[in-house]
Coordinates of C-alpha atoms and ligand atoms in Angstrom, one line a residue:
Chain A
M1 CA -38.8 -54.9 50.4
A2 CA -35.4 -53.3 50.2
Q3 CA -33.2 -54.1 47.2
F4 CA -29.6 -52.9 47.5
A5 CA -27.8 -52.4 44.2
L6 CA -25.1 -50.5 42.3
V7 CA -25.9 -47.9 39.7
I8 CA -23.0 -47.2 37.3
D9 CA -22.9 -44.1 35.1
L10 CA -21.5 -45.0 31.7
N11 CA -21.0 -41.3 30.9
T12 CA -18.4 -40.8 33.5
C13 CA -16.8 -44.2 33.8
V14 CA -13.4 -43.9 32.3
G15 CA -12.5 -47.6 32.4
C16 CA -9.6 -47.1 34.8
H17 CA -10.2 -50.5 36.6
A18 CA -9.9 -48.8 40.0
C19 CA -13.2 -50.4 41.2
A20 CA -12.1 -53.8 40.1
T21 CA -8.7 -53.4 41.8
N22 CA -10.1 -52.0 45.0
C23 CA -12.8 -54.7 45.1
K24 CA -10.1 -57.3 44.8
E25 CA -8.0 -55.6 47.4
W26 CA -10.8 -55.3 49.9
N27 CA -12.4 -58.7 49.4
T28 CA -9.2 -60.7 49.3
Q29 CA -8.6 -59.8 53.0
A30 CA -12.1 -59.4 54.2
A31 CA -14.9 -61.8 55.3
F32 CA -15.5 -63.3 51.8
G33 CA -11.9 -63.7 50.8
P34 CA -9.4 -64.6 49.6
L35 CA -9.8 -64.1 45.9
S36 CA -7.1 -66.6 44.9
D37 CA -4.5 -65.9 42.3
F38 CA -2.4 -68.3 40.4
D39 CA 0.8 -67.3 38.7
P40 CA 0.1 -63.6 39.3
Y41 CA 3.5 -62.4 38.0
G42 CA 4.0 -65.0 35.4
K43 CA 2.9 -65.4 31.8
E44 CA -0.6 -66.7 32.5
P45 CA -2.0 -64.9 35.5
H46 CA -5.3 -66.4 36.5
G47 CA -7.5 -65.6 39.4
V48 CA -10.9 -64.7 40.9
W49 CA -12.4 -61.2 40.4
Y50 CA -15.8 -60.1 41.6
N51 CA -15.8 -57.2 39.1
R52 CA -14.5 -57.0 35.6
I53 CA -14.5 -54.1 33.2
M54 CA -15.2 -54.7 29.5
T55 CA -14.7 -52.1 26.8
Y56 CA -16.9 -51.8 23.8
E57 CA -17.0 -49.6 20.7
T58 CA -20.2 -48.5 19.0
G59 CA -20.9 -46.9 15.7
E60 CA -19.2 -47.1 12.3
F61 CA -15.8 -45.6 11.7
P62 CA -15.1 -42.7 11.9
N63 CA -18.2 -41.9 14.0
T64 CA -17.4 -44.3 16.8
Q65 CA -17.7 -44.1 20.6
V66 CA -15.9 -46.2 23.2
F67 CA -17.5 -47.0 26.5
H68 CA -16.6 -49.1 29.4
L69 CA -18.8 -51.5 31.2
P70 CA -17.9 -52.6 34.8
K71 CA -19.8 -55.8 35.4
S72 CA -20.2 -57.4 38.8
C73 CA -23.1 -59.5 40.1
L74 CA -26.2 -57.6 39.4
H75 CA -28.1 -59.0 42.4
C76 CA -31.0 -60.0 40.2
Q77 CA -34.4 -59.8 41.7
D78 CA -35.4 -63.0 40.0
A79 CA -31.9 -64.5 40.3
P80 CA -31.8 -67.7 38.2
C81 CA -28.6 -68.8 40.0
V82 CA -30.4 -69.4 43.3
P83 CA -33.0 -72.1 42.6
V84 CA -30.5 -74.3 40.7
C85 CA -28.2 -74.7 43.6
P86 CA -28.6 -78.2 45.1
T87 CA -27.4 -77.3 48.6
G88 CA -29.0 -73.9 49.1
A89 CA -25.5 -72.4 49.4
S90 CA -26.5 -69.8 46.8
Y91 CA -29.2 -67.6 48.3
K92 CA -30.8 -64.3 48.1
R93 CA -31.3 -62.3 51.3
E94 CA -34.9 -61.3 52.2
Q95 CA -34.0 -58.1 54.0
D96 CA -31.8 -56.4 51.4
G97 CA -31.9 -58.5 48.2
I98 CA -28.2 -59.3 48.2
V99 CA -27.3 -62.6 46.5
L100 CA -24.6 -64.5 48.4
V101 CA -22.9 -67.8 48.5
N102 CA -22.5 -69.7 51.8
Y103 CA -19.0 -71.1 51.4
D104 CA -19.6 -73.7 54.1
D105 CA -22.4 -75.3 52.1
C106 CA -21.2 -74.8 48.6
I107 CA -20.0 -78.1 47.1
G108 CA -18.5 -76.5 44.1
C109 CA -20.7 -78.0 41.4
K110 CA -20.6 -74.8 39.3
L111 CA -24.2 -75.1 38.3
C112 CA -25.1 -71.6 39.6
S113 CA -22.4 -70.1 37.3
W114 CA -24.0 -72.0 34.3
S115 CA -27.3 -70.3 35.3
C116 CA -26.0 -66.7 35.3
P117 CA -26.5 -65.1 31.9
Y118 CA -24.0 -62.4 32.8
G119 CA -20.9 -64.4 33.7
C120 CA -20.7 -62.9 37.2
R121 CA -19.8 -65.9 39.3
E122 CA -16.3 -67.3 39.4
F123 CA -15.0 -70.5 40.8
D124 CA -12.1 -70.3 43.2
E125 CA -9.7 -73.2 42.3
A126 CA -7.9 -72.8 45.7
D127 CA -11.0 -72.8 48.0
K128 CA -13.0 -75.0 45.6
V129 CA -16.2 -72.9 46.1
M130 CA -18.1 -70.4 44.0
K131 CA -17.4 -66.8 44.6
K132 CA -19.2 -63.6 43.6
C133 CA -19.7 -59.9 44.4
T134 CA -21.2 -59.6 47.9
L135 CA -22.2 -56.0 47.5
C136 CA -19.6 -55.5 50.2
I137 CA -22.0 -56.8 52.8
D138 CA -19.1 -56.8 55.3
R139 CA -18.7 -53.0 54.8
I140 CA -22.2 -51.7 54.4
Y141 CA -23.3 -53.0 57.8
D142 CA -20.1 -52.6 59.7
E143 CA -20.8 -50.2 62.5
T144 CA -17.1 -49.8 63.4
L145 CA -16.6 -48.0 60.1
P146 CA -17.4 -44.2 59.9
P147 CA -20.9 -43.9 58.3
E148 CA -19.5 -42.4 55.1
H149 CA -17.3 -45.5 54.7
R150 CA -20.2 -47.9 55.0
K151 CA -20.3 -48.3 51.2
P152 CA -18.9 -50.9 48.8
A153 CA -15.2 -50.6 48.2
C154 CA -15.7 -50.1 44.5
V155 CA -18.0 -47.1 45.0
L156 CA -15.7 -45.4 47.5
T157 CA -12.7 -45.7 45.2
C158 CA -14.2 -44.7 41.8
P159 CA -12.2 -41.5 40.9
A160 CA -14.8 -40.5 38.3
K161 CA -17.7 -40.9 40.9
A162 CA -19.4 -43.1 38.3
R163 CA -20.7 -45.6 40.9
F164 CA -23.7 -45.1 43.2
F165 CA -24.9 -47.5 45.9
G166 CA -28.3 -47.7 47.7
D167 CA -31.7 -49.2 47.8
I168 CA -33.4 -49.0 44.4
E169 CA -36.8 -49.6 45.9
D170 CA -36.6 -46.6 48.2
P171 CA -38.0 -43.5 46.4
N172 CA -35.9 -41.2 48.6
S173 CA -32.6 -42.8 47.8
E174 CA -30.0 -41.4 45.5
V175 CA -30.0 -44.5 43.3
Y176 CA -33.8 -44.4 42.9
K177 CA -33.6 -40.8 41.7
V178 CA -30.7 -41.2 39.2
I179 CA -32.4 -44.3 37.7
K180 CA -35.6 -42.3 37.3
E181 CA -34.1 -39.0 36.1
R182 CA -31.5 -40.4 33.8
N183 CA -33.3 -43.4 32.3
G184 CA -31.3 -46.1 34.1
F185 CA -31.3 -49.4 32.2
V186 CA -30.4 -53.0 33.0
L187 CA -28.3 -55.6 31.1
F188 CA -30.0 -58.4 29.1
P189 CA -33.6 -57.4 30.0
D190 CA -35.0 -60.4 28.0
M191 CA -33.4 -63.0 30.2
G192 CA -36.1 -62.6 32.9
T193 CA -33.6 -62.0 35.6
N194 CA -34.7 -58.5 36.6
P195 CA -31.3 -57.3 37.6
A196 CA -31.0 -54.9 40.5
N197 CA -27.9 -53.1 39.3
H198 CA -28.6 -50.4 36.8
Y199 CA -26.5 -48.5 34.3
L200 CA -27.0 -44.8 33.3
P201 CA -26.8 -44.5 29.5
R202 CA -24.3 -42.3 27.7
T203 CA -25.6 -39.1 26.4
E204 CA -24.3 -37.6 23.2
T205 CA -21.9 -34.7 23.8
K206 CA -21.9 -32.1 20.9
V207 CA -18.9 -30.0 20.1
H208 CA -19.7 -26.4 20.2
I209 CA -17.6 -24.4 17.7
D210 CA -17.5 -20.7 18.3
E211 CA -18.2 -18.3 15.4
H212 CA -14.8 -16.6 15.5
I213 CA -13.0 -19.9 15.0
L214 CA -14.7 -20.4 11.7
K215 CA -13.6 -17.0 10.4
P216 CA -11.3 -17.3 7.4
D217 CA -8.6 -15.2 9.0
N218 CA -8.2 -17.7 11.8
P219 CA -4.8 -19.4 11.1
L220 CA -6.3 -22.7 12.2
F221 CA -9.4 -22.3 10.0
L222 CA -8.5 -24.9 7.4
E223 CA -7.6 -27.4 10.0
V224 CA -10.9 -27.0 11.8
V225 CA -12.9 -27.2 8.6
Q226 CA -11.1 -30.3 7.5
K227 CA -11.6 -32.0 10.8
H228 CA -15.2 -31.0 11.0
Y229 CA -16.2 -32.3 7.6
K230 CA -14.0 -35.4 7.4
G231 CA -16.9 -37.7 8.0
G232 CA -18.5 -36.4 4.8
Chain B
M1 CA -19.2 -75.1 27.5
H2 CA -16.2 -76.9 28.9
P3 CA -16.7 -80.7 28.9
P4 CA -16.1 -82.2 32.4
F5 CA -14.8 -85.8 32.0
S6 CA -16.2 -86.8 35.4
L7 CA -19.8 -86.1 34.2
I8 CA -19.2 -87.9 30.9
W9 CA -18.1 -90.9 33.0
F10 CA -21.2 -90.6 35.1
F11 CA -23.5 -90.6 32.0
L12 CA -21.9 -93.7 30.6
T13 CA -21.8 -95.7 33.9
A14 CA -25.3 -94.7 35.1
G15 CA -26.6 -95.1 31.5
T16 CA -25.4 -98.7 31.3
S17 CA -26.5 -99.5 34.8
I18 CA -30.0 -98.1 34.6
G19 CA -30.4 -99.4 31.0
L20 CA -29.2 -102.9 31.7
F21 CA -31.3 -103.2 34.9
T22 CA -34.4 -101.9 33.0
F23 CA -34.2 -104.7 30.4
T24 CA -33.2 -107.4 33.0
Y25 CA -36.1 -106.5 35.2
L26 CA -38.6 -106.0 32.4
A27 CA -37.8 -109.5 31.2
E28 CA -38.4 -110.8 34.7
L29 CA -41.6 -108.8 35.0
L30 CA -43.0 -110.0 31.6
S31 CA -42.5 -113.6 32.7
L32 CA -45.1 -113.0 35.3
F33 CA -47.6 -112.4 32.5
G34 CA -46.8 -115.7 30.9
F35 CA -44.1 -114.7 28.4
D36 CA -41.1 -116.9 28.1
T37 CA -38.7 -114.2 29.1
S38 CA -37.7 -115.4 32.6
L39 CA -33.9 -115.2 32.8
P40 CA -31.5 -117.7 34.3
R41 CA -30.6 -116.9 37.9
N42 CA -27.0 -116.3 37.0
M43 CA -27.8 -113.7 34.5
V44 CA -30.0 -111.7 36.8
V45 CA -27.3 -111.9 39.5
F46 CA -24.6 -110.8 37.0
S47 CA -26.7 -107.9 35.6
V48 CA -27.6 -106.6 39.1
V49 CA -24.0 -106.9 40.4
F50 CA -22.7 -105.2 37.2
S51 CA -25.3 -102.4 37.5
L52 CA -24.4 -101.9 41.1
I53 CA -20.7 -101.7 40.5
L54 CA -21.3 -99.3 37.6
V55 CA -23.6 -97.0 39.5
G56 CA -21.1 -97.0 42.4
L57 CA -18.2 -96.1 40.0
G58 CA -20.4 -93.5 38.4
A59 CA -21.1 -91.8 41.8
V60 CA -17.4 -91.8 42.7
G61 CA -16.5 -90.4 39.3
A62 CA -19.2 -87.7 39.4
S63 CA -17.9 -86.6 42.8
F64 CA -14.7 -85.5 41.1
H65 CA -16.7 -82.8 39.4
L66 CA -17.3 -81.3 42.8
G67 CA -15.0 -79.0 44.6
H68 CA -15.9 -80.5 48.0
K69 CA -16.6 -84.2 47.8
M70 CA -17.2 -84.7 51.5
R71 CA -20.1 -82.3 51.5
A72 CA -21.8 -84.0 48.5
W73 CA -24.6 -85.2 50.9
K74 CA -25.7 -81.5 51.2
A75 CA -26.9 -81.7 47.6
I76 CA -30.2 -83.2 48.9
K77 CA -31.2 -80.0 50.5
R78 CA -32.9 -78.2 47.7
F79 CA -34.9 -81.0 46.2
H80 CA -37.8 -78.7 45.6
T81 CA -36.0 -76.3 43.3
S82 CA -32.9 -77.9 41.9
W83 CA -32.7 -80.7 39.3
L84 CA -29.2 -81.4 40.4
S85 CA -30.5 -82.1 43.9
R86 CA -33.2 -84.3 42.5
E87 CA -30.6 -86.2 40.5
A88 CA -28.5 -86.8 43.6
V89 CA -31.5 -88.0 45.6
F90 CA -32.9 -90.3 42.9
S91 CA -29.6 -91.8 41.8
G92 CA -28.7 -92.5 45.5
A93 CA -32.1 -94.1 46.1
Y94 CA -31.7 -96.0 42.8
G95 CA -28.5 -97.5 44.0
F96 CA -30.0 -98.4 47.4
T97 CA -33.1 -100.1 46.1
L98 CA -31.0 -101.9 43.4
L99 CA -29.0 -103.4 46.3
L100 CA -32.2 -104.4 48.0
Y101 CA -33.5 -106.0 44.8
G102 CA -30.3 -107.9 44.4
L103 CA -30.3 -109.1 47.9
S104 CA -33.9 -110.2 47.9
Y105 CA -33.4 -111.9 44.6
Y106 CA -30.3 -113.7 45.7
F107 CA -31.7 -114.9 49.0
G108 CA -35.0 -115.9 47.3
L109 CA -37.3 -113.6 49.3
N110 CA -41.0 -113.6 48.7
A111 CA -41.7 -112.8 45.0
F112 CA -43.9 -109.9 46.1
F113 CA -41.0 -108.2 47.7
I114 CA -38.6 -108.9 44.8
H115 CA -41.0 -107.3 42.4
L116 CA -41.7 -104.4 44.8
F117 CA -38.0 -103.6 45.0
G118 CA -37.7 -104.2 41.3
I119 CA -40.4 -101.7 40.3
T120 CA -39.2 -99.1 42.8
T121 CA -35.7 -99.4 41.4
L122 CA -37.0 -99.1 37.9
I123 CA -38.9 -95.9 38.6
L124 CA -36.1 -94.4 40.6
G125 CA -33.6 -95.1 37.9
W126 CA -35.6 -93.4 35.3
L127 CA -36.4 -90.4 37.6
S128 CA -32.7 -90.1 38.1
A129 CA -32.1 -90.2 34.3
F130 CA -34.8 -87.6 33.7
S131 CA -33.4 -85.3 36.4
T132 CA -29.9 -85.5 34.9
A133 CA -31.2 -84.6 31.5
M134 CA -33.3 -81.7 33.0
I135 CA -30.2 -80.1 34.5
Y136 CA -29.1 -79.4 30.9
A137 CA -32.5 -79.0 29.2
S138 CA -33.7 -76.5 31.8
N139 CA -30.7 -74.1 31.3
R140 CA -32.2 -71.3 29.3
F141 CA -28.9 -69.6 28.9
V142 CA -27.5 -72.4 26.7
L143 CA -29.9 -72.3 23.9
E144 CA -28.6 -75.5 22.2
W145 CA -29.5 -77.5 25.3
N146 CA -32.7 -75.8 26.2
T147 CA -35.0 -78.2 24.3
S148 CA -36.9 -81.4 24.9
L149 CA -34.6 -83.0 22.4
T150 CA -31.9 -82.9 25.0
V151 CA -34.1 -85.0 27.3
L152 CA -35.3 -87.4 24.6
Y153 CA -31.8 -88.1 23.3
Y154 CA -30.5 -88.5 26.8
L155 CA -33.1 -91.0 27.9
N156 CA -32.8 -92.9 24.6
M157 CA -29.0 -93.0 25.2
Y158 CA -29.7 -95.0 28.4
L159 CA -31.9 -97.4 26.3
M160 CA -29.2 -97.8 23.6
L161 CA -26.5 -98.6 26.2
G162 CA -28.8 -100.8 28.2
S163 CA -30.2 -102.8 25.4
S164 CA -26.8 -103.4 23.8
A165 CA -25.3 -104.4 27.2
F166 CA -28.3 -106.8 27.7
L167 CA -27.7 -108.2 24.2
A168 CA -24.1 -109.0 24.9
T169 CA -25.1 -110.6 28.2
T170 CA -28.1 -112.6 27.1
Y171 CA -25.9 -114.2 24.4
H172 CA -24.3 -116.2 27.1
Y173 CA -27.3 -116.9 29.3
K174 CA -30.4 -117.0 27.2
P175 CA -29.7 -117.1 23.5
Q176 CA -33.4 -117.0 22.6
L177 CA -33.5 -113.3 23.4
V178 CA -30.6 -112.4 21.1
K179 CA -32.7 -111.8 18.0
P180 CA -35.4 -109.7 19.7
F181 CA -32.7 -107.6 21.3
I182 CA -30.8 -107.1 18.1
L183 CA -34.0 -105.5 16.8
L184 CA -34.6 -103.5 19.9
T185 CA -31.0 -102.2 20.0
L186 CA -31.3 -101.3 16.3
F187 CA -34.5 -99.5 17.0
F188 CA -33.0 -97.4 19.8
V189 CA -29.9 -96.6 17.8
I190 CA -31.9 -95.4 14.9
L191 CA -34.1 -93.4 17.2
G192 CA -31.0 -91.9 18.8
L193 CA -29.6 -91.0 15.4
S194 CA -32.8 -89.1 14.4
F195 CA -32.9 -87.3 17.8
R196 CA -29.3 -86.3 17.4
I197 CA -29.8 -85.1 13.8
A198 CA -32.8 -83.1 14.9
F199 CA -30.7 -81.6 17.8
N200 CA -28.0 -80.5 15.3
I201 CA -30.4 -79.1 12.7
R202 CA -32.2 -77.2 15.4
Q203 CA -29.1 -75.2 16.1
F204 CA -29.2 -73.6 12.7
F205 CA -32.6 -72.2 13.4
L206 CA -32.1 -70.8 16.9
K207 CA -33.0 -67.2 17.4
R208 CA -29.9 -66.1 19.1
P209 CA -29.5 -63.0 21.3
T210 CA -27.0 -60.4 20.2
L211 CA -24.5 -58.2 22.0
N212 CA -26.9 -55.3 21.5
E213 CA -29.6 -57.2 23.5
A214 CA -27.0 -58.1 26.2
L215 CA -26.0 -54.5 26.5
N216 CA -29.6 -53.3 26.0
L217 CA -28.7 -51.1 23.1
P218 CA -30.8 -50.5 19.9
H219 CA -30.6 -53.3 17.4
N220 CA -29.2 -51.1 14.6
R221 CA -26.2 -49.9 16.4
P222 CA -23.0 -51.7 15.3
I223 CA -20.9 -52.7 18.4
R224 CA -17.6 -54.4 18.9
V225 CA -15.8 -55.8 21.8
L226 CA -12.5 -53.9 22.2
D227 CA -11.2 -55.2 25.5
T228 CA -12.4 -57.7 28.1
G229 CA -10.4 -56.4 31.0
T230 CA -7.8 -59.2 31.2
T231 CA -4.8 -60.2 29.2
T232 CA -5.4 -63.9 29.7
N233 CA -8.3 -66.3 30.0
N234 CA -10.5 -66.3 33.1
Y235 CA -13.1 -68.6 34.6
C236 CA -15.8 -67.2 32.3
T237 CA -13.9 -67.6 29.1
E238 CA -12.7 -71.1 30.0
E239 CA -15.8 -72.6 31.6
F240 CA -18.2 -71.3 29.0
Y241 CA -16.1 -71.4 25.9
Y242 CA -13.8 -74.3 25.2
A243 CA -11.6 -72.8 22.4
K244 CA -9.6 -76.0 21.7
G245 CA -12.8 -78.1 21.6
K246 CA -14.5 -75.7 19.2
E247 CA -11.7 -76.1 16.8
M248 CA -12.0 -79.9 17.0
L249 CA -15.8 -80.0 16.6
S250 CA -15.8 -80.2 12.8
F251 CA -13.9 -83.4 13.2
V252 CA -15.5 -84.7 16.3
I253 CA -19.2 -84.4 15.2
P254 CA -18.8 -86.7 12.2
T255 CA -16.7 -89.1 14.2
F256 CA -19.3 -89.7 16.9
Y257 CA -22.0 -90.0 14.3
V258 CA -20.0 -92.9 12.8
V259 CA -19.0 -94.5 16.0
T260 CA -22.3 -94.2 18.0
F261 CA -24.8 -94.8 15.2
L262 CA -23.4 -96.1 11.9
V263 CA -21.0 -98.8 13.3
P264 CA -23.6 -100.4 15.6
I265 CA -26.3 -100.2 12.9
A266 CA -23.9 -101.9 10.4
L267 CA -22.8 -104.6 12.9
L268 CA -26.3 -105.4 14.0
S269 CA -28.0 -105.4 10.6
Y270 CA -25.2 -107.5 9.2
S271 CA -25.6 -110.0 12.0
L272 CA -29.3 -110.1 11.6
I273 CA -29.4 -110.4 7.8
S274 CA -26.5 -112.8 7.4
G275 CA -27.8 -114.9 10.3
N276 CA -24.2 -114.9 11.8
L277 CA -25.1 -114.6 15.5
S278 CA -21.6 -114.5 16.9
Y279 CA -20.7 -112.8 20.1
G280 CA -18.1 -110.5 18.6
F281 CA -20.8 -108.4 16.9
Y282 CA -22.6 -107.7 20.2
A283 CA -19.5 -107.0 22.2
L284 CA -18.3 -104.6 19.5
T285 CA -21.7 -103.0 19.3
Y286 CA -21.7 -102.2 23.0
A287 CA -18.1 -101.0 22.9
S288 CA -18.8 -98.8 19.9
L289 CA -21.8 -97.3 21.7
V290 CA -19.9 -96.6 24.8
I291 CA -17.0 -94.9 23.0
G292 CA -19.3 -93.1 20.6
S293 CA -21.5 -91.9 23.4
A294 CA -18.5 -90.6 25.3
I295 CA -17.4 -88.6 22.3
E296 CA -21.0 -87.5 21.7
R297 CA -21.4 -86.2 25.3
W298 CA -18.1 -84.4 25.0
S299 CA -19.4 -82.8 21.8
F300 CA -22.8 -82.0 23.5
F301 CA -20.9 -79.8 26.0
V302 CA -18.7 -78.1 23.4
E303 CA -21.6 -77.4 21.1
G304 CA -23.4 -75.6 23.8
N305 CA -22.9 -71.8 23.7
H306 CA -23.6 -69.9 26.9
V307 CA -25.1 -66.4 26.4
Q308 CA -22.5 -64.9 28.8
N309 CA -20.0 -65.4 25.9
L310 CA -21.7 -62.4 24.3
F311 CA -19.9 -60.1 26.6
Y312 CA -16.6 -61.5 25.5
G313 CA -17.5 -61.6 21.8
L314 CA -17.3 -65.4 21.8
Y315 CA -21.0 -66.1 20.8
P316 CA -22.1 -67.2 17.4
K317 CA -23.5 -64.3 15.4
E318 CA -27.0 -63.7 14.4
G319 CA -29.3 -60.8 14.3
Y320 CA -29.5 -57.4 12.7
T321 CA -26.6 -55.3 11.4
L322 CA -26.4 -51.9 9.9
R323 CA -24.9 -52.0 6.5
K324 CA -24.9 -49.1 4.0
G325 CA -27.8 -47.4 5.7
Y326 CA -30.3 -50.2 5.9
M327 CA -30.9 -53.1 8.2
E328 CA -30.0 -56.6 7.2
R329 CA -30.8 -59.8 8.9
R330 CA -27.7 -61.8 9.3
K331 CA -27.8 -65.6 9.0
T332 CA -26.7 -67.6 12.0
K333 CA -23.1 -68.5 11.6
I334 CA -22.1 -71.6 13.4
S335 CA -18.4 -71.9 13.7
L336 CA -17.8 -75.6 14.1
Ligands
SF4_1 S1 -25.9 -61.4 38.0 FE1 -25.7 -63.6 37.9 S2 -24.8 -64.2 39.8 FE2 -25.7 -62.2 40.1 S3 -27.8 -62.5 40.9 FE3 -27.9 -62.3 38.6 S4 -27.8 -64.4 37.8 FE4 -27.1 -64.5 40.0
SF4_2 S1 -21.3 -74.2 43.0 FE1 -21.9 -74.0 45.2 S2 -23.3 -72.2 45.2 FE2 -23.1 -72.9 43.1 S3 -24.8 -74.3 42.7 FE3 -23.1 -75.6 43.3 S4 -23.3 -75.8 45.5 FE4 -24.6 -74.1 45.0
SF4_3 S1 -19.8 -54.1 45.7 FE1 -18.0 -54.9 46.8 S2 -17.8 -57.0 46.1 FE2 -19.2 -56.0 44.7 S3 -17.9 -55.3 43.0 FE3 -18.1 -53.6 44.4 S4 -16.3 -53.8 45.7 FE4 -16.6 -55.8 44.7

């Protein structure tokens, strides 16, 4: 059974928010829009986003690392947000594993958002229905688009090429390979949701210092040594 | 979690309705077995009409929680998977059979039919109560709620509301039942108190997930939230974390303990011990239970912490931290 998903490389994601912005841009005018905004230019802008980027810092000062985590619906294979829906508006597609909301059936009870451990569903106060990432289902199957454009908006726009899209169950797909080769991991594995979206872990990058820089006659020698040994 | 007033309204109206009907009908049922509990006709009619009005008002109130009220009927479609769907079906059916019971009683139908409708209504009412409680108790992402205590307390709340409402009613129609119902109400209130205390104590012993688990990082790696991507609140930070409510909890929790449990216990035991059986005590008991339960349900929501708050750094802390080179288990810190 196919399971479409996104794979996001935390090594190259620079946290520019381009994916979130392009997601909003595409989806607000496409089949699953709009993504309503309130007071967009005022003091308290408020609105629906399918994709949000969080920034975290690990390690103890001064040895810290910052990384960015773009988080949209993970299209969980055991999606807990589906069975709780009283109307069946929240459903998971058999053919490609995409989790969607049928806006015509949704009564806006918000119970599905209570049952998502990732905070990936947002209620639209204007349309009064629950909204979430559609994996750009209105792009990936659109035959009027050139084949190279039949990908999610966020994947196409990512300037760092940190986002991959494909079928994680298909051993020939790019996403299957990167997950395998680079130890792709999922968020909150203990929650029993079995997310389809994966993340590629950060790998340590070591600074290589050339021999000649460390020679005492290098005018920058002191600075380099100080910098290098600051941490103790 | 953000407390929705429409749902609190539903809990109180449905609670009184189902509770009051339960005791009214049980008294009628017991009289079949030779007990002297048969109620005056006026009291049964009053109870049933009052229960009907309340469950109607409850349904209207609860619909304000929905984005699309006119589609509410669609909520019956996923009966086999969703507790919310079951609640909708059972409470709708409860209202309908309650009406049938009322009509058959009023027009003096065959006793067999009256009791058939009565028993059906009773069962449906409690199935509806159980389904409502399960919506919360089955949510495994709000650890505070995910316990049988949620269900026990909730069902007992219906009994507290019902028996105190019955007490205030029976005072006018069948005073012989006042004393037994003082005892019964006292029993349910004390039971409720112990369930609620257990619910609160349990929160200190919860094994809470950490941000490291959420991000699937090793336990010993210190991690901080730097930025959540927006300068203002969004749906996730408002629906799952009610900042204003959290600040008020340290005041609200003691308040509802006093109003829901201590005041009714004091009123009823005074009335029982002093032998002063005046109506004021029972009316006040019911009023105190309703107001207290409203505050208690509000607090129940605000006390709940959704695990998605981890991503925003808004979750109570517990787990392992790296300090001076060795691992230390941190105590759960509950910020009231
Ligand atoms: S990430 Fe949340 S909304 Fe998406 S499928 Fe999983 S549980 Fe459902
Ligand atoms: S908000 Fe809509 S999609 Fe979500 S559970 Fe309720 S009816 Fe289903
Ligand atoms: S797949 Fe589409 S809907 Fe989902 S986050 Fe990317 S752009 Fe948004």
